[in-house]
Amino acid sequence: MNEVSLTARKRKGTGKQVAKRLRRDGKLPAVIYGGGKDPLSLELDYVEFVAFVRKHRGENVLINLKIGKAKPKTAILRDVQRDYIKDGLIHAEFQQISLTDRLTATVAVVLVGVAPGTGSEFGGILEQSQRELMIQ
């Protein structure tokens, strides 16, 4: 798995108005949970996170979240909420993981090349029944 570093800050306050203010200021509300600890509300730089999402779309990457001066937390991106009307991101969710425990993840199935019998000279069609697999 690839590893990427992101910088975050602890977020003061929760709720709709706080989230709106953060987005207006160029930040993205986020949360990290798991690891046997209470969820922690965060704020990320919007531009940095959008660049990360575009670069690693559909990939499961390990993220080293640097939160203030604390030791970086290893996490994976679990969910990104989008605003489809304004074409932007609303919220991100991270799950803190331990590198020694088993992890269940969904990975994309990407077909590469041309399957025998489906080329233009044969006229066949390849139907992909599964686009994702759950692995451990």
PDB file of C-alpha atoms in Angstrom:
ATOM      1  CA  MET A   1       0.000   0.000   0.000  1.00  0.00           C
ATOM      2  CA  ASN A   2       1.081   3.544  -0.672  1.00  0.00           C
ATOM      3  CA  GLU A   3       1.614   5.976   2.195  1.00  0.00           C
ATOM      4  CA  VAL A   4       0.643   9.644   2.082  1.00  0.00           C
ATOM      5  CA  SER A   5       0.925  12.425   4.666  1.00  0.00           C
ATOM      6  CA  LEU A   6      -1.846  14.933   5.360  1.00  0.00           C
ATOM      7  CA  THR A   7      -1.857  17.779   7.856  1.00  0.00           C
ATOM      8  CA  ALA A   8      -4.900  18.391  10.058  1.00  0.00           C
ATOM      9  CA  ARG A   9      -5.855  20.490  13.066  1.00  0.00           C
ATOM     10  CA  LYS A  10      -8.201  19.737  15.930  1.00  0.00           C
ATOM     11  CA  ARG A  11     -11.542  21.371  15.309  1.00  0.00           C
ATOM     12  CA  LYS A  12     -13.247  23.464  17.952  1.00  0.00           C
ATOM     13  CA  GLY A  13     -16.988  22.941  17.991  1.00  0.00           C
ATOM     14  CA  THR A  14     -19.279  20.783  15.922  1.00  0.00           C
ATOM     15  CA  GLY A  15     -22.497  21.281  14.056  1.00  0.00           C
ATOM     16  CA  LYS A  16     -23.840  22.779  10.871  1.00  0.00           C
ATOM     17  CA  GLN A  17     -22.864  26.408  11.478  1.00  0.00           C
ATOM     18  CA  VAL A  18     -19.288  25.519  12.466  1.00  0.00           C
ATOM     19  CA  ALA A  19     -18.937  23.324   9.362  1.00  0.00           C
ATOM     20  CA  LYS A  20     -20.277  26.085   7.093  1.00  0.00           C
ATOM     21  CA  ARG A  21     -17.808  28.575   8.561  1.00  0.00           C
ATOM     22  CA  LEU A  22     -14.916  26.143   8.041  1.00  0.00           C
ATOM     23  CA  ARG A  23     -15.838  25.537   4.398  1.00  0.00           C
ATOM     24  CA  ARG A  24     -16.183  29.284   3.818  1.00  0.00           C
ATOM     25  CA  ASP A  25     -12.639  29.734   5.238  1.00  0.00           C
ATOM     26  CA  GLY A  26     -11.157  27.130   2.860  1.00  0.00           C
ATOM     27  CA  LYS A  27     -11.150  24.237   5.328  1.00  0.00           C
ATOM     28  CA  LEU A  28     -12.834  20.837   5.194  1.00  0.00           C
ATOM     29  CA  PRO A  29     -14.510  19.351   8.284  1.00  0.00           C
ATOM     30  CA  ALA A  30     -13.361  15.810   9.037  1.00  0.00           C
ATOM     31  CA  VAL A  31     -13.408  13.178  11.763  1.00  0.00           C
ATOM     32  CA  ILE A  32     -11.088  10.332  12.734  1.00  0.00           C
ATOM     33  CA  TYR A  33     -12.412   7.362  14.685  1.00  0.00           C
ATOM     34  CA  GLY A  34     -11.304   3.871  15.650  1.00  0.00           C
ATOM     35  CA  GLY A  35      -8.301   2.509  17.458  1.00  0.00           C
ATOM     36  CA  GLY A  36     -10.298   2.166  20.683  1.00  0.00           C
ATOM     37  CA  LYS A  37     -10.362   5.933  21.166  1.00  0.00           C
ATOM     38  CA  ASP A  38     -13.080   8.577  21.059  1.00  0.00           C
ATOM     39  CA  PRO A  39     -13.755  10.230  17.684  1.00  0.00           C
ATOM     40  CA  LEU A  40     -11.747  13.390  17.094  1.00  0.00           C
ATOM     41  CA  SER A  41     -13.127  16.319  15.065  1.00  0.00           C
ATOM     42  CA  LEU A  42     -10.611  17.737  12.590  1.00  0.00           C
ATOM     43  CA  GLU A  43     -10.224  20.394   9.945  1.00  0.00           C
ATOM     44  CA  LEU A  44      -8.168  19.894   6.779  1.00  0.00           C
ATOM     45  CA  ASP A  45      -6.927  22.295   4.140  1.00  0.00           C
ATOM     46  CA  TYR A  46      -9.524  22.004   1.356  1.00  0.00           C
ATOM     47  CA  VAL A  47      -7.116  22.445  -1.585  1.00  0.00           C
ATOM     48  CA  GLU A  48      -4.601  19.928  -0.193  1.00  0.00           C
ATOM     49  CA  PHE A  49      -7.328  17.341   0.410  1.00  0.00           C
ATOM     50  CA  VAL A  50      -8.898  17.782  -3.050  1.00  0.00           C
ATOM     51  CA  ALA A  51      -5.458  17.238  -4.618  1.00  0.00           C
ATOM     52  CA  PHE A  52      -5.060  14.076  -2.510  1.00  0.00           C
ATOM     53  CA  VAL A  53      -8.490  12.738  -3.564  1.00  0.00           C
ATOM     54  CA  ARG A  54      -7.841  13.422  -7.251  1.00  0.00           C
ATOM     55  CA  LYS A  55      -4.428  11.768  -7.170  1.00  0.00           C
ATOM     56  CA  HIS A  56      -5.501   8.660  -5.230  1.00  0.00           C
ATOM     57  CA  ARG A  57      -9.055   8.194  -6.528  1.00  0.00           C
ATOM     58  CA  GLY A  58     -10.250   4.635  -5.982  1.00  0.00           C
ATOM     59  CA  GLU A  59      -7.083   3.558  -4.186  1.00  0.00           C
ATOM     60  CA  ASN A  60      -6.681   2.358  -0.639  1.00  0.00           C
ATOM     61  CA  VAL A  61      -3.716   4.267   0.728  1.00  0.00           C
ATOM     62  CA  LEU A  62      -2.324   4.562   4.226  1.00  0.00           C
ATOM     63  CA  ILE A  63      -2.536   8.131   5.462  1.00  0.00           C
ATOM     64  CA  ASN A  64      -0.252   9.568   8.118  1.00  0.00           C
ATOM     65  CA  LEU A  65      -2.433  12.267   9.668  1.00  0.00           C
ATOM     66  CA  LYS A  66      -0.300  14.897  11.360  1.00  0.00           C
ATOM     67  CA  ILE A  67      -2.546  16.524  13.965  1.00  0.00           C
ATOM     68  CA  GLY A  68      -0.787  19.440  15.611  1.00  0.00           C
ATOM     69  CA  LYS A  69       2.355  18.446  17.506  1.00  0.00           C
ATOM     70  CA  ALA A  70       1.088  14.966  18.387  1.00  0.00           C
ATOM     71  CA  LYS A  71       2.514  11.778  16.912  1.00  0.00           C
ATOM     72  CA  PRO A  72       1.035  11.133  13.416  1.00  0.00           C
ATOM     73  CA  LYS A  73      -1.926   8.750  13.327  1.00  0.00           C
ATOM     74  CA  THR A  74      -2.079   6.026  10.678  1.00  0.00           C
ATOM     75  CA  ALA A  75      -5.500   5.957   9.050  1.00  0.00           C
ATOM     76  CA  ILE A  76      -7.421   5.110   5.899  1.00  0.00           C
ATOM     77  CA  LEU A  77     -10.056   7.224   4.204  1.00  0.00           C
ATOM     78  CA  ARG A  78     -13.465   5.659   4.851  1.00  0.00           C
ATOM     79  CA  ASP A  79     -15.879   8.185   3.355  1.00  0.00           C
ATOM     80  CA  VAL A  80     -16.002  11.504   1.537  1.00  0.00           C
ATOM     81  CA  GLN A  81     -19.295  13.378   1.396  1.00  0.00           C
ATOM     82  CA  ARG A  82     -19.809  15.444  -1.742  1.00  0.00           C
ATOM     83  CA  ASP A  83     -22.017  18.347  -2.733  1.00  0.00           C
ATOM     84  CA  TYR A  84     -23.116  17.335  -6.221  1.00  0.00           C
ATOM     85  CA  ILE A  85     -24.870  20.631  -6.912  1.00  0.00           C
ATOM     86  CA  LYS A  86     -21.866  22.865  -6.174  1.00  0.00           C
ATOM     87  CA  ASP A  87     -19.367  20.145  -7.200  1.00  0.00           C
ATOM     88  CA  GLY A  88     -17.358  20.216  -3.986  1.00  0.00           C
ATOM     89  CA  LEU A  89     -16.488  18.197  -0.913  1.00  0.00           C
ATOM     90  CA  ILE A  90     -18.444  18.541   2.335  1.00  0.00           C
ATOM     91  CA  HIS A  91     -16.866  16.176   4.885  1.00  0.00           C
ATOM     92  CA  ALA A  92     -14.248  13.421   5.224  1.00  0.00           C
ATOM     93  CA  GLU A  93     -14.098  10.407   7.551  1.00  0.00           C
ATOM     94  CA  PHE A  94     -10.908   8.590   8.490  1.00  0.00           C
ATOM     95  CA  GLN A  95     -10.533   5.314  10.365  1.00  0.00           C
ATOM     96  CA  GLN A  96      -7.471   5.018  12.570  1.00  0.00           C
ATOM     97  CA  ILE A  97      -5.781   1.650  12.107  1.00  0.00           C
ATOM     98  CA  SER A  98      -3.033  -0.391  13.679  1.00  0.00           C
ATOM     99  CA  LEU A  99      -0.395  -1.746  11.323  1.00  0.00           C
ATOM    100  CA  THR A 100      -0.376  -5.044  13.244  1.00  0.00           C
ATOM    101  CA  ASP A 101      -4.133  -5.794  13.064  1.00  0.00           C
ATOM    102  CA  ARG A 102      -6.067  -7.242  10.137  1.00  0.00           C
ATOM    103  CA  LEU A 103      -7.999  -4.778   8.013  1.00  0.00           C
ATOM    104  CA  THR A 104     -10.949  -5.308   5.700  1.00  0.00           C
ATOM    105  CA  ALA A 105     -10.931  -3.040   2.647  1.00  0.00           C
ATOM    106  CA  THR A 106     -12.778  -2.678  -0.636  1.00  0.00           C
ATOM    107  CA  VAL A 107     -10.543  -2.563  -3.706  1.00  0.00           C
ATOM    108  CA  ALA A 108     -11.465  -1.681  -7.278  1.00  0.00           C
ATOM    109  CA  VAL A 109     -11.231  -4.345  -9.995  1.00  0.00           C
ATOM    110  CA  VAL A 110      -9.523  -2.774 -13.010  1.00  0.00           C
ATOM    111  CA  LEU A 111      -9.404  -4.732 -16.269  1.00  0.00           C
ATOM    112  CA  VAL A 112      -6.196  -4.276 -18.257  1.00  0.00           C
ATOM    113  CA  GLY A 113      -5.596  -5.299 -21.856  1.00  0.00           C
ATOM    114  CA  VAL A 114      -7.894  -7.133 -24.274  1.00  0.00           C
ATOM    115  CA  ALA A 115      -9.436 -10.470 -23.322  1.00  0.00           C
ATOM    116  CA  PRO A 116      -9.279 -13.301 -25.904  1.00  0.00           C
ATOM    117  CA  GLY A 117     -12.421 -13.360 -28.043  1.00  0.00           C
ATOM    118  CA  THR A 118     -13.391  -9.755 -27.365  1.00  0.00           C
ATOM    119  CA  GLY A 119     -11.176  -8.016 -29.905  1.00  0.00           C
ATOM    120  CA  SER A 120     -12.554  -6.167 -32.921  1.00  0.00           C
ATOM    121  CA  GLU A 121     -11.923  -9.153 -35.228  1.00  0.00           C
ATOM    122  CA  PHE A 122     -14.091 -11.484 -33.103  1.00  0.00           C
ATOM    123  CA  GLY A 123     -16.897  -9.080 -32.228  1.00  0.00           C
ATOM    124  CA  GLY A 124     -17.171 -10.300 -28.637  1.00  0.00           C
ATOM    125  CA  ILE A 125     -18.164  -8.190 -25.648  1.00  0.00           C
ATOM    126  CA  LEU A 126     -16.639  -8.461 -22.183  1.00  0.00           C
ATOM    127  CA  GLU A 127     -19.097  -8.021 -19.335  1.00  0.00           C
ATOM    128  CA  GLN A 128     -17.603  -7.165 -15.950  1.00  0.00           C
ATOM    129  CA  SER A 129     -19.845  -8.507 -13.192  1.00  0.00           C
ATOM    130  CA  GLN A 130     -17.851  -7.168 -10.232  1.00  0.00           C
ATOM    131  CA  ARG A 131     -16.264  -3.748 -10.000  1.00  0.00           C
ATOM    132  CA  GLU A 132     -15.129  -4.063  -6.366  1.00  0.00           C
ATOM    133  CA  LEU A 133     -13.838  -6.821  -4.099  1.00  0.00           C
ATOM    134  CA  MET A 134     -13.795  -6.980  -0.324  1.00  0.00           C
ATOM    135  CA  ILE A 135     -10.418  -8.237   0.884  1.00  0.00           C
ATOM    136  CA  GLN A 136      -8.794  -8.766   4.249  1.00  0.00           C
TER     137      GLN A 136
END
